[in-house]
CSV table of C-alpha atoms and ligand atoms in Angstrom, one decimal:
chain,number,residue,atom,x,y,z
W,1390,MET,CA,108.2,206.1,263.3
W,1391,SER,CA,108.2,202.7,265.3
W,1392,THR,CA,106.4,202.1,268.5
W,1393,ILE,CA,107.3,199.8,271.4
W,1394,GLU,CA,105.1,198.0,273.9
W,1395,VAL,CA,106.8,198.1,277.2
W,1396,LYS,CA,105.6,195.1,279.5
W,1397,VAL,CA,105.7,194.1,283.1
W,1398,PRO,CA,109.2,191.9,283.3
W,1399,ASP,CA,109.7,189.0,285.3
W,1400,ILE,CA,109.2,189.9,288.5
W,1401,GLY,CA,109.7,186.6,290.6
W,1402,ASP,CA,106.6,185.3,292.8
W,1403,PHE,CA,104.8,188.8,292.4
W,1404,LYS,CA,101.3,188.6,290.9
W,1405,GLU,CA,98.4,190.9,290.8
W,1406,VAL,CA,100.4,193.4,292.3
W,1407,GLU,CA,98.8,196.9,292.8
W,1408,VAL,CA,100.3,200.0,290.7
W,1409,ILE,CA,100.6,202.5,293.6
W,1410,GLU,CA,102.6,205.1,292.0
W,1411,VAL,CA,102.7,206.2,288.3
W,1412,LEU,CA,106.1,208.3,287.6
W,1413,VAL,CA,106.0,209.5,284.4
W,1414,LYS,CA,103.1,210.9,281.9
W,1415,ALA,CA,102.5,211.1,278.3
W,1416,GLY,CA,105.1,213.0,276.1
W,1417,ASP,CA,107.9,212.4,278.8
W,1418,ALA,CA,110.9,211.3,277.0
W,1419,ILE,CA,111.6,207.9,278.3
W,1420,ALA,CA,115.3,206.6,278.7
W,1421,VAL,CA,116.0,202.6,279.3
W,1422,GLU,CA,115.7,201.5,282.7
W,1423,GLN,CA,113.8,204.8,283.8
W,1424,SER,CA,111.2,203.8,286.3
W,1425,LEU,CA,107.5,204.1,285.0
W,1426,ILE,CA,105.6,202.9,288.0
W,1427,THR,CA,105.8,201.3,291.5
W,1428,VAL,CA,103.8,198.3,292.2
W,1429,GLU,CA,103.3,196.8,295.8
W,1430,SER,CA,102.7,193.7,297.2
W,1431,ASP,CA,101.9,192.7,300.9
W,1432,LYS,CA,105.4,192.5,301.6
W,1433,ALA,CA,107.5,195.0,299.3
W,1434,SER,CA,107.2,197.8,296.8
W,1435,MET,CA,109.1,197.9,293.6
W,1436,GLU,CA,109.7,200.2,290.5
W,1437,ILE,CA,109.0,198.6,287.1
W,1438,PRO,CA,111.5,200.2,284.8
W,1439,SER,CA,111.2,200.6,281.0
W,1440,SER,CA,113.1,198.0,278.7
W,1441,ALA,CA,113.2,200.6,275.8
W,1442,ALA,CA,113.8,204.2,275.1
W,1443,GLY,CA,111.3,206.8,273.3
W,1444,VAL,CA,108.8,208.9,273.9
W,1445,LEU,CA,105.8,208.2,276.1
W,1446,LYS,CA,102.7,207.7,274.0
W,1447,GLU,CA,100.7,205.9,276.2
W,1448,LEU,CA,100.3,204.7,279.5
W,1449,ARG,CA,98.4,201.4,279.6
W,1450,VAL,CA,98.0,201.3,283.7
W,1451,LYS,CA,96.7,203.5,286.5
W,1452,VAL,CA,97.2,203.9,290.3
W,1453,GLY,CA,94.9,200.9,291.6
W,1454,ASP,CA,95.3,198.2,288.7
W,1455,LYS,CA,96.7,195.1,289.5
W,1456,VAL,CA,99.3,193.9,287.5
W,1457,SER,CA,101.4,190.5,286.6
W,1458,GLU,CA,104.6,189.5,284.7
W,1459,GLY,CA,103.6,190.1,280.7
W,1460,ALA,CA,101.2,192.7,281.4
W,1461,LEU,CA,101.2,195.7,279.0
W,1462,LEU,CA,102.3,199.0,280.7
W,1463,ALA,CA,103.2,201.5,278.0
W,1464,VAL,CA,103.4,202.5,274.6
W,1465,LEU,CA,106.9,204.3,273.3
W,1466,GLU,CA,107.6,206.1,270.0
W,1467,ALA,CA,111.0,204.8,269.5
W,1468,ALA,CA,113.8,207.3,269.8
W,1469,GLU,CA,115.4,208.1,266.1
W,1470,GLY,CA,118.9,206.5,265.8
W,1471,ALA,CA,118.7,205.1,269.5
W,1472,PRO,CA,118.7,201.5,270.2
W,1473,ALA,CA,114.9,200.8,271.0
W,1474,SER,CA,116.0,198.7,274.2
W,1475,ALA,CA,119.0,197.5,276.0
W,1476,PRO,CA,121.3,195.2,274.2
W,1477,PRO,CA,120.9,191.7,275.6
W,1478,ALA,CA,124.7,192.0,276.9
W,1479,GLU,CA,124.1,195.2,278.6
W,1480,ALA,CA,120.9,193.7,280.3
W,1481,GLU,CA,122.7,190.6,281.6
W,1482,LYS,CA,125.3,192.9,283.1
W,1483,ALA,CA,122.8,195.0,284.6
W,1484,ALA,CA,121.2,192.0,286.1
W,1485,SER,CA,124.5,190.8,287.5
W,1486,ALA,CA,125.8,193.6,289.0
W,1487,ALA,CA,122.2,194.0,290.9
W,1488,GLU,CA,122.6,190.5,292.0
W,1489,VAL,CA,125.7,191.0,293.8
W,1490,PRO,CA,124.5,193.6,296.2
W,1491,ALA,CA,121.5,191.7,296.5
W,1492,GLN,CA,123.6,189.1,298.1
W,1493,ALA,CA,125.6,191.5,300.4
W,1494,ALA,CA,122.6,193.0,301.4
W,1495,ALA,CA,121.1,189.7,303.0
W,1496,GLY,CA,124.4,189.3,304.6
W,1497,THR,CA,124.7,192.8,306.2
W,1498,ALA,CA,121.1,193.5,306.4
W,1499,SER,CA,119.4,194.8,309.9
W,1500,ALA,CA,116.7,192.9,311.7
W,1501,THR,CA,114.1,194.7,309.9
W,1502,ALA,CA,115.2,194.4,306.5
W,1503,ALA,CA,116.4,190.4,307.2
W,1504,ASP,CA,113.0,189.7,308.6
W,1505,ALA,CA,111.4,191.0,305.5
W,1506,PRO,CA,110.7,187.9,303.3
W,1507,ALA,CA,113.5,187.8,300.5
W,1508,PRO,CA,112.2,189.2,297.2
W,1509,ALA,CA,112.2,186.4,294.7
W,1510,ALA,CA,115.2,185.8,293.4
W,1511,PRO,CA,114.4,186.8,289.7
W,1512,ALA,CA,116.2,185.9,286.6
W,1513,ARG,CA,117.9,188.4,284.3
W,1514,ALA,CA,116.0,191.5,284.1
W,1515,ALA,CA,114.4,191.7,287.5
W,1516,SER,CA,117.2,191.5,290.3
W,1517,ALA,CA,116.3,192.9,293.5
W,1518,ILE,CA,118.0,194.8,296.4
W,1519,VAL,CA,117.0,194.7,299.9
W,1520,GLU,CA,117.9,198.2,300.6
W,1521,THR,CA,119.7,198.9,303.9
W,1522,ALA,CA,120.8,202.2,305.7
W,1523,VAL,CA,124.3,201.2,305.0
W,1524,PRO,CA,125.5,200.5,301.5
W,1525,ALA,CA,125.1,202.9,298.7
W,1526,ARG,CA,122.2,201.8,296.0
W,1527,GLN,CA,123.5,200.1,292.9
W,1528,PRO,CA,121.5,200.4,289.8
W,1529,SER,CA,119.2,197.9,289.1
W,1530,PRO,CA,116.4,196.9,286.7
W,1531,THR,CA,113.8,196.6,289.6
W,1532,ALA,CA,114.7,197.7,293.0
W,1533,ALA,CA,112.6,195.8,295.6
W,1534,ILE,CA,112.4,197.5,298.9
W,1535,ALA,CA,110.7,196.0,302.1
W,1536,GLU,CA,110.2,198.3,304.8
W,1537,ALA,CA,113.9,199.1,304.9
W,1538,PRO,CA,115.2,201.4,307.8
W,1539,ASP,CA,115.9,204.6,306.3
W,1540,GLY,CA,119.0,206.6,306.6
W,1541,ALA,CA,120.6,206.4,310.0
W,1542,HIS,CA,117.5,207.1,312.1
W,1543,GLY,CA,116.3,203.5,311.9
W,1544,ALA,CA,112.7,204.3,311.8
W,1545,LYS,CA,110.6,202.5,309.1
W,1546,ALA,CA,109.6,204.6,306.4
W,1547,HIS,CA,107.3,203.5,303.5
W,1548,ALA,CA,108.6,204.6,300.1
W,1549,SER,CA,109.7,203.3,296.8
W,1550,PRO,CA,113.5,203.7,295.8
W,1551,SER,CA,113.1,206.6,293.7
W,1552,VAL,CA,111.4,208.7,296.8
W,1553,ARG,CA,114.3,207.3,298.9
W,1554,LYS,CA,116.7,208.8,296.5
W,1555,PHE,CA,114.9,211.7,296.1
W,1556,ALA,CA,114.8,212.4,299.7
W,1557,ARG,CA,118.4,211.2,300.2
W,1558,GLU,CA,119.3,214.1,297.8
W,1559,LEU,CA,117.5,216.8,299.7
W,1560,GLY,CA,118.8,215.5,303.0
W,1561,VAL,CA,115.5,214.3,304.2
W,1562,ASP,CA,115.0,211.9,306.8
W,1563,LEU,CA,111.9,209.7,305.5
W,1564,SER,CA,110.8,208.9,309.2
W,1565,LYS,CA,109.9,212.4,309.7
W,1566,VAL,CA,107.5,212.5,306.5
W,1567,LYS,CA,104.2,211.6,306.4
W,1568,GLY,CA,102.9,209.7,303.2
W,1569,SER,CA,99.8,210.7,301.5
W,1570,GLY,CA,99.7,207.7,299.5
W,1571,PRO,CA,97.8,204.0,299.8
W,1572,LYS,CA,98.8,202.5,303.3
W,1573,GLU,CA,100.5,205.9,304.0
W,1574,ARG,CA,103.2,205.6,301.3
W,1575,ILE,CA,105.4,208.7,300.7
W,1576,THR,CA,105.5,210.0,297.4
W,1577,HIS,CA,107.7,212.5,295.6
W,1578,ASP,CA,105.0,214.9,296.7
W,1579,ASP,CA,105.3,214.3,300.4
W,1580,VAL,CA,108.9,214.9,300.3
W,1581,ARG,CA,108.6,218.1,298.3
W,1582,ALA,CA,106.0,219.3,300.6
W,1583,TRP,CA,107.9,218.5,303.5
W,1584,VAL,CA,111.1,220.6,302.4
W,1585,LYS,CA,108.6,223.6,301.4
W,1586,ALA,CA,107.3,223.5,305.4
W,1587,ALA,CA,111.0,223.2,306.5
W,1588,ILE,CA,112.1,226.2,304.7
W,1589,ALA,CA,109.1,228.0,305.5
W,1590,ARG,CA,109.7,227.4,309.3
W,1591,SER,CA,113.3,228.3,309.1
W,1592,GLU,CA,112.2,231.5,307.4
W,1593,GLY,CA,110.2,232.2,310.2
W,1594,GLY,CA,112.9,232.7,312.2
W,1595,ALA,CA,115.4,230.4,314.1
W,1596,PRO,CA,115.2,232.3,317.4
W,1597,ALA,CA,111.5,232.2,317.5
W,1598,SER,CA,111.1,228.6,316.6
W,1599,ALA,CA,113.6,228.1,319.2
W,1600,ALA,CA,112.4,229.8,322.0
W,1601,SER,CA,109.0,228.1,321.4
W,1602,GLY,CA,110.4,224.7,320.6
W,1603,GLY,CA,109.5,224.9,316.8
W,1604,GLU,CA,108.3,221.6,315.4
W,1605,GLY,CA,110.3,219.6,317.9
W,1606,ALA,CA,113.5,221.6,316.7
W,1607,GLY,CA,114.7,219.2,314.5
W,1608,LEU,CA,114.8,216.6,317.3
W,1609,GLY,CA,112.4,214.1,316.6
W,1610,LEU,CA,110.1,215.4,319.2
W,1611,ILE,CA,106.2,215.7,319.6
W,1612,PRO,CA,105.3,219.2,318.2
W,1613,TRP,CA,105.2,222.2,320.8
W,1614,PRO,CA,101.8,222.4,322.3
W,1615,LYS,CA,99.2,224.7,320.5
W,1616,VAL,CA,97.1,226.1,323.2
W,1617,ASP,CA,94.3,228.7,323.0
W,1618,PHE,CA,95.3,230.3,326.3
W,1619,ALA,CA,92.4,233.0,326.0
W,1620,LYS,CA,89.9,230.0,326.6
W,1621,PHE,CA,91.0,229.5,330.2
W,1622,GLY,CA,91.4,233.2,331.0
W,1623,PRO,CA,92.6,236.7,330.1
W,1624,VAL,CA,95.8,236.8,328.2
W,1625,GLU,CA,98.2,239.6,326.9
W,1626,THR,CA,100.5,238.8,324.1
W,1627,LYS,CA,103.6,240.8,323.3
W,1628,PRO,CA,106.3,240.3,320.9
W,1629,VAL,CA,109.4,238.8,322.2
W,1630,ALA,CA,112.3,241.4,322.7
W,1631,ARG,CA,115.3,241.4,320.0
W,1632,ILE,CA,117.6,240.5,322.6
W,1633,ARG,CA,115.8,238.1,324.4
W,1634,LYS,CA,115.3,236.3,320.9
W,1635,ILE,CA,119.0,236.3,320.3
W,1636,SER,CA,120.0,235.3,323.8
W,1637,ALA,CA,117.0,232.6,323.4
W,1638,ALA,CA,118.5,231.2,320.6
W,1639,ASN,CA,121.8,231.1,321.9
W,1640,LEU,CA,121.0,229.2,325.2
W,1641,HIS,CA,118.5,226.9,323.4
W,1642,ARG,CA,121.6,225.6,321.2
W,1643,ASN,CA,123.9,225.4,324.0
W,1644,TRP,CA,121.7,223.7,326.2
W,1645,VAL,CA,120.8,221.1,323.5
W,1646,MET,CA,124.3,220.7,322.2
W,1647,ILE,CA,126.6,220.4,325.1
W,1648,PRO,CA,126.2,217.7,327.7
W,1649,HIS,CA,125.9,219.7,330.8
W,1650,VAL,CA,126.7,218.7,334.1
W,1651,THR,CA,126.8,221.1,337.3
W,1652,ASN,CA,128.9,220.8,340.5
W,1653,HIS,CA,127.9,222.4,343.6
W,1654,ASP,CA,130.3,223.4,346.2
W,1655,GLU,CA,130.5,225.8,349.2
W,1656,ALA,CA,133.0,228.6,350.0
W,1657,ASP,CA,133.5,229.9,353.4
W,1658,ILE,CA,134.1,233.7,352.3
W,1659,THR,CA,133.8,235.4,356.2
W,1660,GLU,CA,137.3,236.7,355.9
W,1661,LEU,CA,137.0,237.8,352.3
W,1662,GLU,CA,133.6,240.0,353.1
W,1663,ALA,CA,134.9,241.2,355.9
W,1664,PHE,CA,137.9,242.8,353.6
W,1665,ARG,CA,135.8,243.6,351.1
W,1666,VAL,CA,133.5,245.7,353.3
W,1667,GLN,CA,136.6,247.2,355.0
W,1668,LEU,CA,138.0,248.0,351.5
W,1669,ASN,CA,134.9,249.9,350.6
W,1670,GLN,CA,135.0,252.0,354.0
W,1671,GLU,CA,138.4,252.9,353.3
W,1672,GLN,CA,137.4,254.3,350.0
W,1673,GLY,CA,134.6,256.2,351.1
W,1674,LYS,CA,131.6,256.9,348.3
W,1675,ALA,CA,134.1,258.7,346.1
W,1676,GLY,CA,136.2,255.6,345.4
W,1677,VAL,CA,135.6,252.3,343.2
W,1678,LYS,CA,132.6,249.9,344.9
W,1679,VAL,CA,134.4,246.7,345.2
W,1680,THR,CA,132.2,244.0,344.6
W,1681,MET,CA,132.3,240.0,345.3
W,1682,LEU,CA,131.9,239.7,341.6
W,1683,ALA,CA,135.2,241.3,341.3
W,1684,PHE,CA,136.8,239.1,343.8
W,1685,LEU,CA,135.3,236.0,342.0
W,1686,ILE,CA,136.7,237.1,338.8
W,1687,LYS,CA,140.2,237.4,340.0
W,1688,ALA,CA,140.1,233.7,341.9
W,1689,CYS,CA,138.5,232.4,338.7
W,1690,VAL,CA,141.3,233.4,336.6
W,1691,SER,CA,143.4,231.6,339.4
W,1692,ALA,CA,141.4,228.4,339.1
W,1693,LEU,CA,141.6,228.5,335.4
W,1694,GLN,CA,145.6,228.6,335.4
W,1695,LYS,CA,145.6,225.7,337.8
W,1696,PHE,CA,143.2,224.2,335.5
W,1697,PRO,CA,143.5,225.3,331.8
W,1698,GLU,CA,141.0,222.4,330.2
W,1699,PHE,CA,138.4,225.1,331.9
W,1700,ASN,CA,139.7,228.0,329.8
W,1701,SER,CA,139.5,225.9,326.4
W,1702,SER,CA,137.1,225.5,323.4
W,1703,LEU,CA,136.5,222.4,321.3
W,1704,ASP,CA,137.3,222.9,317.7
W,1705,GLY,CA,136.6,219.7,315.7
W,1706,GLU,CA,138.8,217.1,316.7
W,1707,ASN,CA,141.0,219.4,318.9
W,1708,VAL,CA,140.7,221.2,322.2
W,1709,VAL,CA,141.9,225.0,322.4
W,1710,LEU,CA,143.7,226.0,325.3
W,1711,LYS,CA,143.7,229.3,325.9
W,1712,ASN,CA,146.7,231.8,327.1
W,1713,TYR,CA,144.3,234.5,327.8
W,1714,TRP,CA,141.9,235.1,330.4
W,1715,HIS,CA,138.9,237.2,329.4
W,1716,ILE,CA,136.0,236.7,331.9
W,1717,GLY,CA,132.6,237.2,330.9
W,1718,PHE,CA,129.9,238.0,333.3
W,1719,ALA,CA,126.1,237.7,332.9
W,1720,ALA,CA,124.2,241.3,333.3
W,1721,ASP,CA,120.7,241.1,333.7
W,1722,THR,CA,119.1,243.9,331.7
W,1723,PRO,CA,115.5,245.2,331.2
W,1724,ASN,CA,115.8,243.7,327.4
W,1725,GLY,CA,117.3,240.4,328.5
W,1726,LEU,CA,120.6,238.8,329.2
W,1727,MET,CA,123.8,239.9,328.1
W,1728,VAL,CA,127.4,238.8,328.6
W,1729,PRO,CA,129.8,241.5,328.7
W,1730,VAL,CA,133.6,240.3,328.9
W,1731,ILE,CA,136.4,241.4,331.0
W,1732,ARG,CA,139.5,241.2,328.8
W,1733,ASP,CA,142.8,240.2,330.5
W,1734,ALA,CA,141.5,239.9,334.0
W,1735,ASP,CA,145.0,238.0,334.8
W,1736,LYS,CA,146.6,241.4,334.2
W,1737,LYS,CA,144.2,243.8,336.3
W,1738,GLY,CA,143.8,244.5,339.7
W,1739,ILE,CA,140.4,244.2,342.1
W,1740,PHE,CA,139.7,247.6,341.7
W,1741,GLN,CA,140.0,248.0,337.8
W,1742,ILE,CA,138.0,244.8,337.7
W,1743,ALA,CA,135.0,246.3,339.9
W,1744,LYS,CA,135.6,249.4,337.9
W,1745,GLU,CA,135.2,248.0,334.6
W,1746,THR,CA,132.2,245.2,335.7
W,1747,SER,CA,130.1,248.5,337.1
W,1748,GLU,CA,130.6,250.4,333.8
W,1749,LEU,CA,130.3,247.5,331.4
W,1750,ALA,CA,126.7,246.4,333.8
W,1751,ALA,CA,125.7,250.3,333.1
W,1752,LYS,CA,126.5,249.9,329.4
W,1753,ALA,CA,124.6,246.5,329.1
W,1754,ARG,CA,121.3,248.2,331.1
W,1755,GLU,CA,121.6,251.1,328.9
W,1756,GLY,CA,121.7,248.9,325.8
W,1757,LYS,CA,125.2,250.7,324.9
W,1758,LEU,CA,127.4,247.4,324.5
W,1759,SER,CA,129.1,247.1,321.5
W,1760,PRO,CA,129.9,243.5,320.1
W,1761,ALA,CA,133.4,244.0,320.8
W,1762,ASP,CA,132.3,244.1,324.4
W,1763,MET,CA,130.8,240.8,324.5
W,1764,GLN,CA,133.5,239.1,322.3
W,1765,GLY,CA,136.2,236.8,323.4
W,1766,GLY,CA,135.3,235.4,326.3
W,1767,THR,CA,136.7,232.1,327.8
W,1768,PHE,CA,135.0,231.5,330.7
W,1769,SER,CA,131.7,232.9,332.5
W,1770,ILE,CA,130.5,233.9,336.1
W,1771,SER,CA,126.7,234.2,336.2
W,1772,SER,CA,126.1,236.0,339.8
W,1773,LEU,CA,122.8,235.8,341.3
W,1774,GLY,CA,124.1,236.9,344.7
W,1775,GLY,CA,122.3,240.3,344.8
W,1776,ILE,CA,118.7,238.8,344.0
W,1777,GLY,CA,118.9,235.6,346.0
W,1778,GLY,CA,118.8,231.6,345.7
W,1779,THR,CA,120.9,229.0,346.9
W,1780,TYR,CA,122.2,227.1,343.9
W,1781,PHE,CA,121.2,226.7,340.2
W,1782,THR,CA,122.2,225.4,337.0
W,1783,PRO,CA,123.9,227.9,334.4
W,1784,ILE,CA,123.9,227.1,330.7
W,1785,ILE,CA,127.4,227.2,329.5
W,1786,ASN,CA,128.3,230.3,327.3
W,1787,ALA,CA,129.6,228.5,323.9
W,1788,PRO,CA,132.3,227.8,322.8
W,1789,GLU,CA,133.6,228.3,326.1
W,1790,VAL,CA,133.4,224.9,328.3
W,1791,ALA,CA,132.2,226.0,331.7
W,1792,ILE,CA,130.5,228.6,333.7
W,1793,LEU,CA,130.2,229.5,337.7
W,1794,GLY,CA,127.3,230.5,339.1
W,1795,VAL,CA,126.9,231.9,342.6
W,1796,CYS,CA,124.0,232.6,344.4
W,1797,ARG,CA,123.4,234.6,347.7
W,1798,SER,CA,125.9,234.1,350.7
W,1799,PHE,CA,124.3,233.0,353.8
W,1800,THR,CA,125.3,232.2,357.5
W,1801,LYS,CA,125.4,228.5,358.8
W,1802,PRO,CA,127.1,227.3,361.8
W,1803,VAL,CA,130.4,225.2,361.0
W,1804,TRP,CA,132.1,223.1,363.2
W,1805,ASN,CA,135.5,223.9,364.0
W,1806,GLY,CA,136.8,220.6,365.5
W,1807,GLU,CA,135.6,222.2,369.2
W,1808,ALA,CA,132.5,224.4,368.4
W,1809,PHE,CA,129.9,225.7,365.9
W,1810,GLU,CA,130.8,229.2,364.8
W,1811,PRO,CA,129.0,231.0,362.5
W,1812,ARG,CA,130.7,231.5,359.1
W,1813,LEU,CA,129.4,233.4,355.9
W,1814,ILE,CA,129.2,230.5,352.8
W,1815,LEU,CA,128.9,231.5,349.3
W,1816,PRO,CA,127.3,228.7,347.0
W,1817,LEU,CA,128.9,227.8,344.0
W,1818,SER,CA,127.6,226.1,340.8
W,1819,LEU,CA,129.9,225.0,338.1
W,1820,SER,CA,128.7,223.9,334.9
W,1821,TRP,CA,131.0,222.0,332.7
W,1822,ASP,CA,131.0,220.7,329.3
W,1823,HIS,CA,131.6,216.6,329.6
W,1824,ARG,CA,132.9,216.4,326.0
W,1825,VAL,CA,135.9,218.2,327.4
W,1826,VAL,CA,135.8,218.1,331.1
W,1827,ASP,CA,135.5,215.3,333.8
W,1828,GLY,CA,133.7,215.2,337.0
W,1829,ALA,CA,136.7,214.7,338.8
W,1830,ALA,CA,138.7,217.6,337.6
W,1831,ALA,CA,135.2,219.8,338.2
W,1832,ALA,CA,135.0,218.9,341.6
W,1833,ARG,CA,138.9,219.6,342.2
W,1834,PHE,CA,138.3,222.9,340.2
W,1835,ASN,CA,135.3,223.8,342.8
W,1836,VAL,CA,137.3,222.8,345.6
W,1837,HIS,CA,140.6,224.9,344.7
W,1838,LEU,CA,138.2,228.0,343.9
W,1839,ALA,CA,136.6,227.5,347.6
W,1840,GLN,CA,139.9,227.6,348.9
W,1841,LEU,CA,140.9,230.7,347.0
W,1842,LEU,CA,137.8,232.1,348.4
W,1843,ALA,CA,138.4,231.4,352.0
W,1844,ASP,CA,142.2,232.8,351.9
W,1845,PHE,CA,142.5,235.0,349.1
W,1846,ARG,CA,146.4,235.3,349.9
W,1847,ARG,CA,146.4,232.0,348.0
W,1848,VAL,CA,145.4,233.7,344.5
W,1849,MET,CA,149.1,235.2,345.0
W,1850,LEU,CA,150.8,231.9,345.1
P,965,CAO,N1,125.8,237.1,348.2
P,965,CAO,C1,125.3,238.3,349.3
P,965,CAO,N2,125.1,239.1,348.6
P,965,CAO,C2,125.6,239.6,347.4
P,965,CAO,C3,126.0,238.8,346.9
P,965,CAO,C4,126.3,237.5,347.2
P,965,CAO,N3,126.6,236.6,346.4
P,965,CAO,N4,126.4,239.4,345.7
P,965,CAO,C5,126.0,240.6,345.6
P,965,CAO,N5,125.3,240.8,346.7
P,965,CAO,C6,125.0,242.0,347.3
P,965,CAO,C7,126.0,243.2,346.9
P,965,CAO,O1,127.0,243.6,348.0
P,965,CAO,C8,125.2,244.5,346.9
P,965,CAO,O2,125.0,244.6,348.2
P,965,CAO,P1,125.0,246.1,348.4
P,965,CAO,O3,123.7,247.1,347.6
P,965,CAO,O4,124.3,246.5,350.2
P,965,CAO,O5,126.2,246.6,348.5
P,965,CAO,C9,123.7,244.0,346.4
P,965,CAO,O6,124.0,242.3,346.4
P,965,CAO,C10,123.8,244.0,344.7
P,965,CAO,O7,124.5,243.9,343.9
P,965,CAO,P2,124.7,243.3,342.4
P,965,CAO,O8,124.2,242.0,342.1
P,965,CAO,O9,124.0,244.6,342.2
P,965,CAO,O10,126.1,243.9,342.0
P,965,CAO,P3,127.1,242.6,341.9
P,965,CAO,O11,128.5,243.7,341.2
P,965,CAO,O12,127.2,241.7,342.7
P,965,CAO,O13,126.9,242.3,340.4
P,965,CAO,C11,125.7,242.2,338.1
P,965,CAO,C12,126.6,242.7,339.0
P,965,CAO,C13,125.9,242.4,337.0
P,965,CAO,C14,126.5,240.7,338.1
P,965,CAO,C15,124.2,242.0,338.5
P,965,CAO,O14,123.9,243.4,338.6
P,965,CAO,C16,123.6,241.1,337.7
P,965,CAO,O15,123.0,241.8,336.4
P,965,CAO,N6,123.2,240.1,338.1
P,965,CAO,C17,122.6,238.9,337.3
P,965,CAO,C18,123.1,238.1,336.6
P,965,CAO,C19,122.2,236.9,336.0
P,965,CAO,O16,121.0,237.5,335.5
P,965,CAO,N7,122.6,236.0,335.8
P,965,CAO,C20,121.6,234.5,335.4
P,965,CAO,C21,122.1,234.5,334.1
P,965,CAO,S1,121.3,233.1,333.6
P,965,CAO,O17,119.6,233.5,333.3
């Protein structure tokens, strides 16, 4: 069996460059052009490929060695029957194929890559590609990188082409990986360790990590602060309730993924509240208690029919406008927030809606809501009127595109053209998804809703 010596090819002006990574070990079957080591100069790093195929008998360099063109890298036992090295024609082809992207890259390289000194234009076997985020890498005998931006993130990552390729295959953003090699260079093992840690984090429970912010929750943020609270005073630690974990994960996603805007307005509900009190008096204790929430649901359906984009969902490139009006309402329960849904609220009267909201709220508090009770909502209302407050910014209940928050009504003096008179005012806070709705439409929606609540006869129009 014959042996072949593999030497450092022409690497342009690079001399006495340090071996920073060894990519193979004795006994490995080596293919022609397989990377053997990575070397690094002050300006760039590059992988040195094998000029021949065979089994690696001996590697003659180690990490930290300095090598130049012609230095002996490895001794191979030639693979039986296989051509010991790339035929010259193939090598020429590979070299010229590599030179094309090198030129293209020079024209399209980002500022970071363009600022880096161009690797020496090597003759034949040692071409160079300045790797940018844009083009797919071409095969090259020797690929040089110059602190090129990685992926779409634009952050500098210090890694060899094979590590970059490995990271791309696994979908790893190298700017997030800490390098353990010389000068914080990222190695294959660093990428592997990062992936393992990411899997462990996600297996640790998305809701919990969402609640705590996780490791920056994948947003490139600094990690959540880890504080030993007991150092500062007595503490009590208890697990997050199951429902709170679920709602936390949903709220977190919605808050992060939806560009929320909230418009505030006021509705004069003086007459409506008087009407509500009158209805409840007429009915007595035996009847259904008519609530402001029931009127709000009915008024919202009417406003949603006038402004259908608020009763829609985003579905990829499409907006799905729904011709049904199922209204969810936030219910505060001992276990956390739940959102039961009043189906076909457009077909129901105030008494029916009041009855259903009261039943569903009771079911929510008893933990007896079924999944069907909470599905299919097209718009939500969050009423804090029984508690207090003036305005707040409710989080949209995806895949809906808007939510109405209402707080406690209050009496304020309103100028009627001749004098101030006391009026009962309901504060409205409408949060909407700016991908689907615009501010002008939201302002119109609120104005219209306030008109409906001020004169409920308008709901019939
Ligand atoms: N202004 C003034 N008073 C109001 C009011 C308002 N906007 N809304 C309700 N009230 C009054 C009611 O009339 C009732 O008074 P009485 O006891 O004298 O009749 C009292 O406040 C209690 O009402 P309620 O809030 O219990 O009942 P509701 O039908 O208005 O609301 C429900 C039902 C399920 C919406 C409510 O119980 C609830 O859970 N609200 C919290 C929702 C929530 O948590 N939102 C936040 C989500 S984001 O974290």
